PDB file of C-alpha atoms and ligand atoms in Angstrom:
ATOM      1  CA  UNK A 261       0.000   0.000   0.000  1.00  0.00           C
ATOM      2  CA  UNK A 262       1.292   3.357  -1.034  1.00  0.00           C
ATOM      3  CA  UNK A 263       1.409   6.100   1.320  1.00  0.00           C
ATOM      4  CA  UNK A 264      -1.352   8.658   1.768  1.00  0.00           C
ATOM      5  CA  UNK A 265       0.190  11.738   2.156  1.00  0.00           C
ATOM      6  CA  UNK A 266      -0.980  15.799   2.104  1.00  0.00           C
ATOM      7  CA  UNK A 267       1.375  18.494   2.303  1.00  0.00           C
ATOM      8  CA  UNK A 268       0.182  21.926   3.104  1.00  0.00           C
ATOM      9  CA  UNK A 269       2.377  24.299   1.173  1.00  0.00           C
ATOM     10  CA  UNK A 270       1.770  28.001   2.827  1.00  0.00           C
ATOM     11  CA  UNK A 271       4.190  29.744   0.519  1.00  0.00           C
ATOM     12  CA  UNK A 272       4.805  33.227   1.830  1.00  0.00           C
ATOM     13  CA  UNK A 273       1.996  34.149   3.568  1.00  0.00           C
ATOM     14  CA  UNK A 274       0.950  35.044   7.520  1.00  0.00           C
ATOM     15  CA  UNK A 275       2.333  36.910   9.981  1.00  0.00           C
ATOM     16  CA  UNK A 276       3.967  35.176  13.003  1.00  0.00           C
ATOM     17  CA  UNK A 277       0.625  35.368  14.736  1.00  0.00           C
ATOM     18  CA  UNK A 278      -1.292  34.085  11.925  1.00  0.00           C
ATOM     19  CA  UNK A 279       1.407  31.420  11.662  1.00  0.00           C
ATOM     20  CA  UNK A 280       1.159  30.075  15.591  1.00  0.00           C
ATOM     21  CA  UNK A 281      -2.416  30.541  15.190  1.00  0.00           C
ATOM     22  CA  UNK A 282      -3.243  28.217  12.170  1.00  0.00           C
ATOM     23  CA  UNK A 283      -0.543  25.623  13.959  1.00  0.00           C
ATOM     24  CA  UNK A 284      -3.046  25.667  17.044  1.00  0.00           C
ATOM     25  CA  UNK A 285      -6.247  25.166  15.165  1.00  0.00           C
ATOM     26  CA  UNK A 286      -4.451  22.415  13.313  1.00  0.00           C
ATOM     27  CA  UNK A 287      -3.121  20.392  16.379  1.00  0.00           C
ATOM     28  CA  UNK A 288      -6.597  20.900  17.985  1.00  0.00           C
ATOM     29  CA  UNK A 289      -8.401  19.547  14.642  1.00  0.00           C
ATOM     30  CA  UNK A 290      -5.816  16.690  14.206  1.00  0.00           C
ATOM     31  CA  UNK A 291      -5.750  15.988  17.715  1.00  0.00           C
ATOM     32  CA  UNK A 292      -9.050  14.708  17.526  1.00  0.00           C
ATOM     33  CA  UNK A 293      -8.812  12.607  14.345  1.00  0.00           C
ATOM     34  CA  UNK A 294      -6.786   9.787  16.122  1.00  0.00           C
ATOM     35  CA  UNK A 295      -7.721   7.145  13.281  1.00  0.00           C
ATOM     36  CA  UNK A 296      -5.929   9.620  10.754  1.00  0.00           C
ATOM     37  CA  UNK A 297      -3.657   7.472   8.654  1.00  0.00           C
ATOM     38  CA  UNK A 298      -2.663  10.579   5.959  1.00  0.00           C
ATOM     39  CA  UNK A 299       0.813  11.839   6.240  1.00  0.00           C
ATOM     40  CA  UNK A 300       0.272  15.465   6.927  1.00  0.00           C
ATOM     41  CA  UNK A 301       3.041  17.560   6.361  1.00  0.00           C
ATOM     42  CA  UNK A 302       2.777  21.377   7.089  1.00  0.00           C
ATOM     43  CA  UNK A 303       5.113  23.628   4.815  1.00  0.00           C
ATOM     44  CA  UNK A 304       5.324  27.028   6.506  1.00  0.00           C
ATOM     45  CA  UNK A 305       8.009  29.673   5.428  1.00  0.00           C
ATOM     46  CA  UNK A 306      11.601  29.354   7.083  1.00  0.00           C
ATOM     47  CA  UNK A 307      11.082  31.856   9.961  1.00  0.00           C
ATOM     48  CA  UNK A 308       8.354  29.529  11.263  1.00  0.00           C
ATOM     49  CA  UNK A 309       9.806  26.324  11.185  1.00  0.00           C
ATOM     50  CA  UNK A 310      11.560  26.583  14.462  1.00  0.00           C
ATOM     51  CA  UNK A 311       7.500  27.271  15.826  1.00  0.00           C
ATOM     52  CA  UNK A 312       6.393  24.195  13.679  1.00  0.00           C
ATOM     53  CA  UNK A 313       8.883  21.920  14.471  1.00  0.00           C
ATOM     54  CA  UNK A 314       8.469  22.699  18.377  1.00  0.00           C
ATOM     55  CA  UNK A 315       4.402  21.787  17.856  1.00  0.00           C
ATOM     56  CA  UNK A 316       5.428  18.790  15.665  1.00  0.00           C
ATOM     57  CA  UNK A 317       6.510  17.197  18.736  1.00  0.00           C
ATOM     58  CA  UNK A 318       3.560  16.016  19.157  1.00  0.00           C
ATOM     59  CA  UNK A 319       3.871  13.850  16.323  1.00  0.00           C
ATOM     60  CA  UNK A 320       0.409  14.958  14.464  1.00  0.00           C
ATOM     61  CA  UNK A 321       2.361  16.341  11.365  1.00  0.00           C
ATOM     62  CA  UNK A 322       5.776  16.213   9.936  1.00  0.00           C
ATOM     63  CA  UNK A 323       7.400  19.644   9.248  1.00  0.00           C
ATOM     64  CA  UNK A 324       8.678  20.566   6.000  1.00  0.00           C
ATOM     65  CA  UNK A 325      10.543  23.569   3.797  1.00  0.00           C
ATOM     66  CA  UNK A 326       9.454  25.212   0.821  1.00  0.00           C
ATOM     67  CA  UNK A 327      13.234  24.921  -0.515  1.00  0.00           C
ATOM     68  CA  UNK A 328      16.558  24.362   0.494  1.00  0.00           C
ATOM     69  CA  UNK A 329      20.098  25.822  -0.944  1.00  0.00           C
ATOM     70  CA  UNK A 330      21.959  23.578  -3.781  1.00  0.00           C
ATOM     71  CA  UNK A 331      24.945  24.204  -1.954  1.00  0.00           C
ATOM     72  CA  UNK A 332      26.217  22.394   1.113  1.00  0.00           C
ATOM     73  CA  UNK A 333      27.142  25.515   3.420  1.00  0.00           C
ATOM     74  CA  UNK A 334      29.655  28.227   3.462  1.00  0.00           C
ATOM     75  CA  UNK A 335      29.304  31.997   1.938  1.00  0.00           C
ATOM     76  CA  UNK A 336      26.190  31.778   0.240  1.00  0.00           C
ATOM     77  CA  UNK A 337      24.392  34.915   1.490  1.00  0.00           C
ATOM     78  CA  UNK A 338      20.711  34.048   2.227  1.00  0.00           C
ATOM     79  CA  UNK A 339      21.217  30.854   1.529  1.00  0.00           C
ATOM     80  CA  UNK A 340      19.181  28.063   3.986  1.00  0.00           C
ATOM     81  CA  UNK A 341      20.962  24.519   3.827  1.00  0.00           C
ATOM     82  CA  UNK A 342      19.539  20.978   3.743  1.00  0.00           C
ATOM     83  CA  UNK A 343      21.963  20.498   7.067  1.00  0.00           C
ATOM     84  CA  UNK A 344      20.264  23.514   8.862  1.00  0.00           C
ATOM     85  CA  UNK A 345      16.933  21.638   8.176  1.00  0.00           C
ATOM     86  CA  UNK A 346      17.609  18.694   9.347  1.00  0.00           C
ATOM     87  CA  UNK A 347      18.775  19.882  12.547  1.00  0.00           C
ATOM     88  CA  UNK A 348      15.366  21.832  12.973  1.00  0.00           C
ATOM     89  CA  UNK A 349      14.035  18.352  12.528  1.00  0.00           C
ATOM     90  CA  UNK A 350      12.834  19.063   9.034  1.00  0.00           C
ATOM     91  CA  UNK A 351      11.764  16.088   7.473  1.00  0.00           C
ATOM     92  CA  UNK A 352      10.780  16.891   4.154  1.00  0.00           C
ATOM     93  CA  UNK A 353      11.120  19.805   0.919  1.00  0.00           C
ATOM     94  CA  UNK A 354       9.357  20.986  -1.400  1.00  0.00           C
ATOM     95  CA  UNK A 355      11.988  21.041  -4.696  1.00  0.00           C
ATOM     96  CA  UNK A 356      10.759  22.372  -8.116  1.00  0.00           C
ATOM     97  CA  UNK A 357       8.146  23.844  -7.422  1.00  0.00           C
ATOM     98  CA  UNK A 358       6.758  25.670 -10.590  1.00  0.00           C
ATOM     99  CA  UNK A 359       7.246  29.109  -8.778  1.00  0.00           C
ATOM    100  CA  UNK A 360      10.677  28.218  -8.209  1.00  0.00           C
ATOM    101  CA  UNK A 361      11.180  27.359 -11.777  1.00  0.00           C
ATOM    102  CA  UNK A 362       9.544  30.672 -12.948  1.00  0.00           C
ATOM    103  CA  UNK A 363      10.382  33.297 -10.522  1.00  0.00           C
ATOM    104  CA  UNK A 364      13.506  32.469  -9.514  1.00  0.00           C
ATOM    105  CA  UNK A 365      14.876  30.416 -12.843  1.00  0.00           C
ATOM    106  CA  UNK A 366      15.440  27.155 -10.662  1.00  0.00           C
ATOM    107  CA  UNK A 367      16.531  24.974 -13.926  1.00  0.00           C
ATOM    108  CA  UNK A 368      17.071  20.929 -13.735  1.00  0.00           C
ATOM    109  CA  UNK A 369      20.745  21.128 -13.007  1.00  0.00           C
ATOM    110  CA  UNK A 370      19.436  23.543  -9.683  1.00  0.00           C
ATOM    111  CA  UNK A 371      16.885  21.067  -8.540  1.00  0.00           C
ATOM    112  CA  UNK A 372      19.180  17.784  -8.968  1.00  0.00           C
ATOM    113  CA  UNK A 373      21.807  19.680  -6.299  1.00  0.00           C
ATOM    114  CA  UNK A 374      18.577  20.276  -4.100  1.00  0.00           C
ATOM    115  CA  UNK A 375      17.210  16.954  -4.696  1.00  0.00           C
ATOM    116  CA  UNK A 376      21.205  15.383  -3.762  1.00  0.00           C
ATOM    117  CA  UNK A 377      21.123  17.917  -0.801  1.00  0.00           C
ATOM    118  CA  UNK A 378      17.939  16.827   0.588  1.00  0.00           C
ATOM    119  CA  UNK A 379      18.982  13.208   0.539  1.00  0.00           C
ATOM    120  CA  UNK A 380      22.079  13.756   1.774  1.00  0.00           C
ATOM    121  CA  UNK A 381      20.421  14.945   4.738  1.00  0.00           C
ATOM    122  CA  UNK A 382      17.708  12.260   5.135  1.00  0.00           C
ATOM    123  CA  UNK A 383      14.972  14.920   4.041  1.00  0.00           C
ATOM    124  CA  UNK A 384      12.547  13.710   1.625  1.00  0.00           C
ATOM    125  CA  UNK A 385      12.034  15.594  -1.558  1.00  0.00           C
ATOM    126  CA  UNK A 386       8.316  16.669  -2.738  1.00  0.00           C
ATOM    127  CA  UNK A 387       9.736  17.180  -6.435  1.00  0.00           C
ATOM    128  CA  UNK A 388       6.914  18.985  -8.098  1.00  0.00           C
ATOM    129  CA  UNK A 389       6.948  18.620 -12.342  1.00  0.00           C
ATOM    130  CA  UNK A 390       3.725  20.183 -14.335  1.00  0.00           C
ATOM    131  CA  UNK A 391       3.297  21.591 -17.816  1.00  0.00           C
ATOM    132  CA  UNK A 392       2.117  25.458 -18.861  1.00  0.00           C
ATOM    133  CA  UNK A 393      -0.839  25.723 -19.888  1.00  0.00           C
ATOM    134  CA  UNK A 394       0.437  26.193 -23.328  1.00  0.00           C
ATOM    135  CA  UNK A 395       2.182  22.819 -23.468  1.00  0.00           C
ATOM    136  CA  UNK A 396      -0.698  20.936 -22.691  1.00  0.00           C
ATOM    137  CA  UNK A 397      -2.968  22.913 -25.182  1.00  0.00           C
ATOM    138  CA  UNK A 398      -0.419  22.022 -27.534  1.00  0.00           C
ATOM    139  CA  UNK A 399      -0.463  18.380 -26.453  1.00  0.00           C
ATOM    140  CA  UNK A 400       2.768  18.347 -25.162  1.00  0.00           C
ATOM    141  CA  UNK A 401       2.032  17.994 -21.588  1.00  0.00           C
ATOM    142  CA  UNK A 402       3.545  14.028 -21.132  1.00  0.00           C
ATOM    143  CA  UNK A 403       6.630  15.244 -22.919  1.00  0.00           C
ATOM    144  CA  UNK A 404       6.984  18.296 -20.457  1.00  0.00           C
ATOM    145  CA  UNK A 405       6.564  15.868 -17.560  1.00  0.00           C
ATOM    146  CA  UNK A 406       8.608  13.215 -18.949  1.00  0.00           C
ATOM    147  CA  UNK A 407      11.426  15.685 -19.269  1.00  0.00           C
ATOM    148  CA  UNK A 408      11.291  17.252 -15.386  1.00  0.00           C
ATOM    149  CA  UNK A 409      11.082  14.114 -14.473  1.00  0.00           C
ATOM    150  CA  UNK A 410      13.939  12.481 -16.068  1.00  0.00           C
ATOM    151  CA  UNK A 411      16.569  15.200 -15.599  1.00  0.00           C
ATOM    152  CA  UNK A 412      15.281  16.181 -12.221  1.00  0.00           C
ATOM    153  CA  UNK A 413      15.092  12.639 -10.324  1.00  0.00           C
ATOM    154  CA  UNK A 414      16.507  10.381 -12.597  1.00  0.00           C
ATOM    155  CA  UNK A 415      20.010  10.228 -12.123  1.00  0.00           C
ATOM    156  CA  UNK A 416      19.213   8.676  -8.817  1.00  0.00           C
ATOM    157  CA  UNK A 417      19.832   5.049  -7.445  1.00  0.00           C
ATOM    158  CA  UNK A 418      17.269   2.769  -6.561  1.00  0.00           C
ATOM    159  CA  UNK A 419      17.617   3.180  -2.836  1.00  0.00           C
ATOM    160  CA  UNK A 420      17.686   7.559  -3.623  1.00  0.00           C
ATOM    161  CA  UNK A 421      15.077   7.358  -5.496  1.00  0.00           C
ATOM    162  CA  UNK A 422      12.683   5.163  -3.098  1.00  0.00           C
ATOM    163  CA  UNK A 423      13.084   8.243  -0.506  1.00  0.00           C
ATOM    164  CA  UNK A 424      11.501  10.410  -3.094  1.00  0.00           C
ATOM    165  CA  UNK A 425       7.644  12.001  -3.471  1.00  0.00           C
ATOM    166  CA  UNK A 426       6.208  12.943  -6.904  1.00  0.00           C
ATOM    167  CA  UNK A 427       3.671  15.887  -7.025  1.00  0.00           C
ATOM    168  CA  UNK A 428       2.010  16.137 -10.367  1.00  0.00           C
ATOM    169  CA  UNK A 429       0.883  20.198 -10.722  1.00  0.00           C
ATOM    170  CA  UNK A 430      -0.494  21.217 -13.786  1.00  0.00           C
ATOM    171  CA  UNK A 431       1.107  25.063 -13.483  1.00  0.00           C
ATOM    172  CA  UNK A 432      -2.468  26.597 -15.095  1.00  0.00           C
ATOM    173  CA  UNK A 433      -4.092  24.817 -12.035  1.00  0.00           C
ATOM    174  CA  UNK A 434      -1.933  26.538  -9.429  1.00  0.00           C
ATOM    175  CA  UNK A 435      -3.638  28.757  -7.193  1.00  0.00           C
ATOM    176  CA  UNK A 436      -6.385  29.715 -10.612  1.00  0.00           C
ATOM    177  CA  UNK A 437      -9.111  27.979  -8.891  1.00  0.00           C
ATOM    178  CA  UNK A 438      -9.270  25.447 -12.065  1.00  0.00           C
ATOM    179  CA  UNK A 439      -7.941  21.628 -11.315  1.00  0.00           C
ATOM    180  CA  UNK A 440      -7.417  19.315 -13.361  1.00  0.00           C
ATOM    181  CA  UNK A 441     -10.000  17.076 -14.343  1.00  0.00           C
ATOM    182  CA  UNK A 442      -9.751  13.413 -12.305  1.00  0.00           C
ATOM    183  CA  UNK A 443      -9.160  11.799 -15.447  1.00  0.00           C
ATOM    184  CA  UNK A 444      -6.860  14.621 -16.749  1.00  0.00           C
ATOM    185  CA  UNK A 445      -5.017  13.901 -13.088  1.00  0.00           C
ATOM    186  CA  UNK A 446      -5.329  10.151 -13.320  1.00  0.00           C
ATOM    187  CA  UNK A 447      -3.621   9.796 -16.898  1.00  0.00           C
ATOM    188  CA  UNK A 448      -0.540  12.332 -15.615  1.00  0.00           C
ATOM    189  CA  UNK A 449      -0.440  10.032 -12.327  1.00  0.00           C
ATOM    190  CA  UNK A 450      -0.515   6.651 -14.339  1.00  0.00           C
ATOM    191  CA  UNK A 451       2.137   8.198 -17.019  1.00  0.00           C
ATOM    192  CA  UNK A 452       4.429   8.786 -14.611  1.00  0.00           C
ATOM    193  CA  UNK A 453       4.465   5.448 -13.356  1.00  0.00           C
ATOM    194  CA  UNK A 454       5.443   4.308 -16.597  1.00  0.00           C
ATOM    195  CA  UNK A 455       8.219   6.157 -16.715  1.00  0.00           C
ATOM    196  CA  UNK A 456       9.520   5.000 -13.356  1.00  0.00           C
ATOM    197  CA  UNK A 457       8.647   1.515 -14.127  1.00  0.00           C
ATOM    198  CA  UNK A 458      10.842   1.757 -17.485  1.00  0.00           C
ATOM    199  CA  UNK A 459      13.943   3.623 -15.080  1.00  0.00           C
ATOM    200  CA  UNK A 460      13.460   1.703 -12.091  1.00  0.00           C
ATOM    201  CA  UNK A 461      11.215  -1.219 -12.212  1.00  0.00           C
ATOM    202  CA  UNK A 462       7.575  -2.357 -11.311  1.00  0.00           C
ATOM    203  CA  UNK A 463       8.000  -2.651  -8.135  1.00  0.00           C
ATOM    204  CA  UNK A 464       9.708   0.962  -7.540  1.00  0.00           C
ATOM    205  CA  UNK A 465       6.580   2.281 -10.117  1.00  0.00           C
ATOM    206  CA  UNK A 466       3.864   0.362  -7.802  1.00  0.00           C
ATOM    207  CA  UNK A 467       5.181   1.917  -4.513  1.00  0.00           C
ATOM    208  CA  UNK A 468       6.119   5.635  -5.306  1.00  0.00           C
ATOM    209  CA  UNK A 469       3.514   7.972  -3.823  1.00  0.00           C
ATOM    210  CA  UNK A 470       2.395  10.595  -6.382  1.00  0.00           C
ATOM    211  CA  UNK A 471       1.028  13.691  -5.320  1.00  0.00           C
ATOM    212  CA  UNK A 472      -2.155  15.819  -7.479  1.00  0.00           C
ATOM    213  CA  UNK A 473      -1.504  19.929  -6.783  1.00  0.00           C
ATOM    214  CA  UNK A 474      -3.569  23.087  -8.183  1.00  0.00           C
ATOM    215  CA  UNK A 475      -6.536  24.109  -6.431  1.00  0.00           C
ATOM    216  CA  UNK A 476      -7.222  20.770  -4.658  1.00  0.00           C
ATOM    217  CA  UNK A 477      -9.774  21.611  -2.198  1.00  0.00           C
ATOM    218  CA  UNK A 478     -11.826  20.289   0.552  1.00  0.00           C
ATOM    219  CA  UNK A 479     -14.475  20.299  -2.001  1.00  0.00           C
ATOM    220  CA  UNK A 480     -12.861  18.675  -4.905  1.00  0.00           C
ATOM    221  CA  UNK A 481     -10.400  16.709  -2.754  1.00  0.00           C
ATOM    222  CA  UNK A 482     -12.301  13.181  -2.562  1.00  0.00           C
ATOM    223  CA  UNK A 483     -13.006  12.701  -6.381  1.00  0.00           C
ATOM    224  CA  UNK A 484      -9.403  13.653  -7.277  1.00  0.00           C
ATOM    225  CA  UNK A 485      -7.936  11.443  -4.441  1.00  0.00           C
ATOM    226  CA  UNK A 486     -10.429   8.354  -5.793  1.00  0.00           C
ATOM    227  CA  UNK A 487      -8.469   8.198  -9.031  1.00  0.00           C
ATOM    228  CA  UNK A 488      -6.234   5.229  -8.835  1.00  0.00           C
ATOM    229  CA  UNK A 489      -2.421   6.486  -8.487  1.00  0.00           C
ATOM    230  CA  UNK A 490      -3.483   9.809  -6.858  1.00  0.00           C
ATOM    231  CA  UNK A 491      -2.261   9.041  -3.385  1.00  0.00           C
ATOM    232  CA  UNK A 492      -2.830  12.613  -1.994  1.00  0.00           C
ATOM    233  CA  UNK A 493      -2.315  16.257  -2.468  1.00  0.00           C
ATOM    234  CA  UNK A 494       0.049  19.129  -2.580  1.00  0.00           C
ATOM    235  CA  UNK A 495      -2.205  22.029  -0.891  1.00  0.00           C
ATOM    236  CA  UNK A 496      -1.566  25.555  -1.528  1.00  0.00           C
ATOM    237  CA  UNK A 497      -4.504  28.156  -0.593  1.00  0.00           C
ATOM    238  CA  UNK A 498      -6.601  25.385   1.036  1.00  0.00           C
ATOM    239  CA  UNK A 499      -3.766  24.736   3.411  1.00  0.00           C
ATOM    240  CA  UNK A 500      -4.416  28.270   4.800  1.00  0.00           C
ATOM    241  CA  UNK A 501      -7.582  27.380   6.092  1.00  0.00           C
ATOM    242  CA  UNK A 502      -7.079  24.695   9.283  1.00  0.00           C
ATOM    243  CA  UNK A 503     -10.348  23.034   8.887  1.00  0.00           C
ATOM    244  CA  UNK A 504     -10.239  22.930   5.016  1.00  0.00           C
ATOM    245  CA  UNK A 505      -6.931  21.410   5.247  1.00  0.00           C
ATOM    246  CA  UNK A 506      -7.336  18.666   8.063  1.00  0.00           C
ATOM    247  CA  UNK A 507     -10.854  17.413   5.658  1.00  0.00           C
ATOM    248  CA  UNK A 508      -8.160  17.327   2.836  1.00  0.00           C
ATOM    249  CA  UNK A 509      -6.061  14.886   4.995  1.00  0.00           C
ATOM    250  CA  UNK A 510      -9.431  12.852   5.884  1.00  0.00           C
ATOM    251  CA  UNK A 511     -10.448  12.647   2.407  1.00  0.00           C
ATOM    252  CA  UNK A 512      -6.903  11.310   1.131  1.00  0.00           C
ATOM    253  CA  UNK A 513      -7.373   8.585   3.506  1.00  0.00           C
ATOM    254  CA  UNK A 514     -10.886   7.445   3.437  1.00  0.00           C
ATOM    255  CA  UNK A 515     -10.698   8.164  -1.062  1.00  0.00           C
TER     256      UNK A 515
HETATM  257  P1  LIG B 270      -2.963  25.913  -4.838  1.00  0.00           P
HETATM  258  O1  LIG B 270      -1.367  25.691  -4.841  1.00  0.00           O
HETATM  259  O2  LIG B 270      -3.549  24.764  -4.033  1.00  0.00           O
HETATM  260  O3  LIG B 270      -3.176  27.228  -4.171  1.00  0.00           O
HETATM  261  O4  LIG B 270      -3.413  25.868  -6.242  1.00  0.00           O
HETATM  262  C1  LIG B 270      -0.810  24.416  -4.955  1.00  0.00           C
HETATM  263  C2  LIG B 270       0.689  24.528  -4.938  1.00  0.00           C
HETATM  264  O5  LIG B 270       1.223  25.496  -5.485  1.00  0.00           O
HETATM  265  O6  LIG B 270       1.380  23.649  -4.381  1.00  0.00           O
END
């Protein structure tokens, strides 16, 4: 059975209030959903992680970053390494994400240091890959995909690459309030087993959880998470939201 796993992805919003407050509502809310199988990971921005982590102790979530530096440490002004993380008891990153790629020109060479950094440091990647919405009216969505994937993950070993989680986010479904259609998501999901199955095997293709993202809500959240091979979600606005979020992590478990 593959993992069932949401990851709240806050990107940079709240103050530190807002922050300790939405951590609150979320251990109360989890707290009481003691049958919760879901991995819930919360993704607040680096000043808050020190605030997460310290909740985290109580086990409900795992804490993870919305990036991490390429390099290993040393004068890189601004810079926040996988070795700082994983002190802080970071357990997991978000790497590739599509705002990386566009804002801040994060390019395949960039997210295979990350990707090597995390691991290094026993912090599993969230390695986000998604087409434009230009590709896929173009039809050229799979070859998009097939690409990130390849040069972002694939130059991995077998024991690497079993550390790592997929999320599949169509960039025109980011934060637009359009998702991808179930079946749009399912034949993305199922593709990129393929191509794992042809690098790695069967075996590593059956067991690698695969993440949907863009605009997954508490409302769309169980029909997306039915769809064989979507084994959760990659939460951006509805991660804001405490209650919104913890259904999310219900409905990836009960889907
Ligand atoms: P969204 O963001 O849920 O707000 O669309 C998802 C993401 O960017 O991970």
């Amino acid at each position: 059975m593959r993992r069932k796993i949401v990851a709240g992805n806050w990107k940079m919003n709240l103050n530190f209030q807002e922050a300790e407050e939405l951590i609150e509502d979320l251990l109360e809310l989890l707290a009481e959903e003691e049958e919760l199988k879901t991995e819930v990971v919360v993704c607040p921005p680096y000043p808050y992680l020190e605030l997460t982590t310290d909740f985290s102790e109580e086990k409900l979530f795992h804490v993870g970053a919305q990036n991490l530096s390429a390099f290993d440490a040393g004068a890189y002004t601004g810079e926040i390494s996988a070795s700082m993380l994983a002190s802080m008891d970071v357990t997991h990153c978000i790497i590739g994400h599509s705002e990386r790629r566009k804002y801040f020109n994060e390019d395949d060479q960039m997210l295979t240091a990350k990707v090597n950094q995390a691991l290094a440091h026993d912090i599993t990647p969230i390695f986000c890959v998604g087409e434009l919405l230009p590709e896929r009216e173009a039809g050229e969505h799979f070859k998009t995909v097939r690409w990130q994937v390849r040069h972002g993950l694939f130059h991995l070993d077998t024991a690497e690459f079993s550390k790592v989680v997929i999320a599949y986010e169509p960039v025109w479904a980011i934060g637009t309030g359009v998702t991808a259609s179930p079946a749009q998501a399912a034949e993305m999901h199922a593709y990129i087993r393929t191509l794992i199955d042809e690098r790695y095997g069967p075996e590593m293709a059956e067991k690698t959880s695969i993440l949907y993202g863009g605009s997954c809500n508490a409302k769309n959240a169980t029909e997306l998470f039915a769809q064989p091979g979507i084994d959760g979600g990659l939460i951006g606005g509805a991660s804001l939201l405490a209650e919104e979020f913890v259904s999310i992590c219900k409905q990836a478990q009960t889907a």
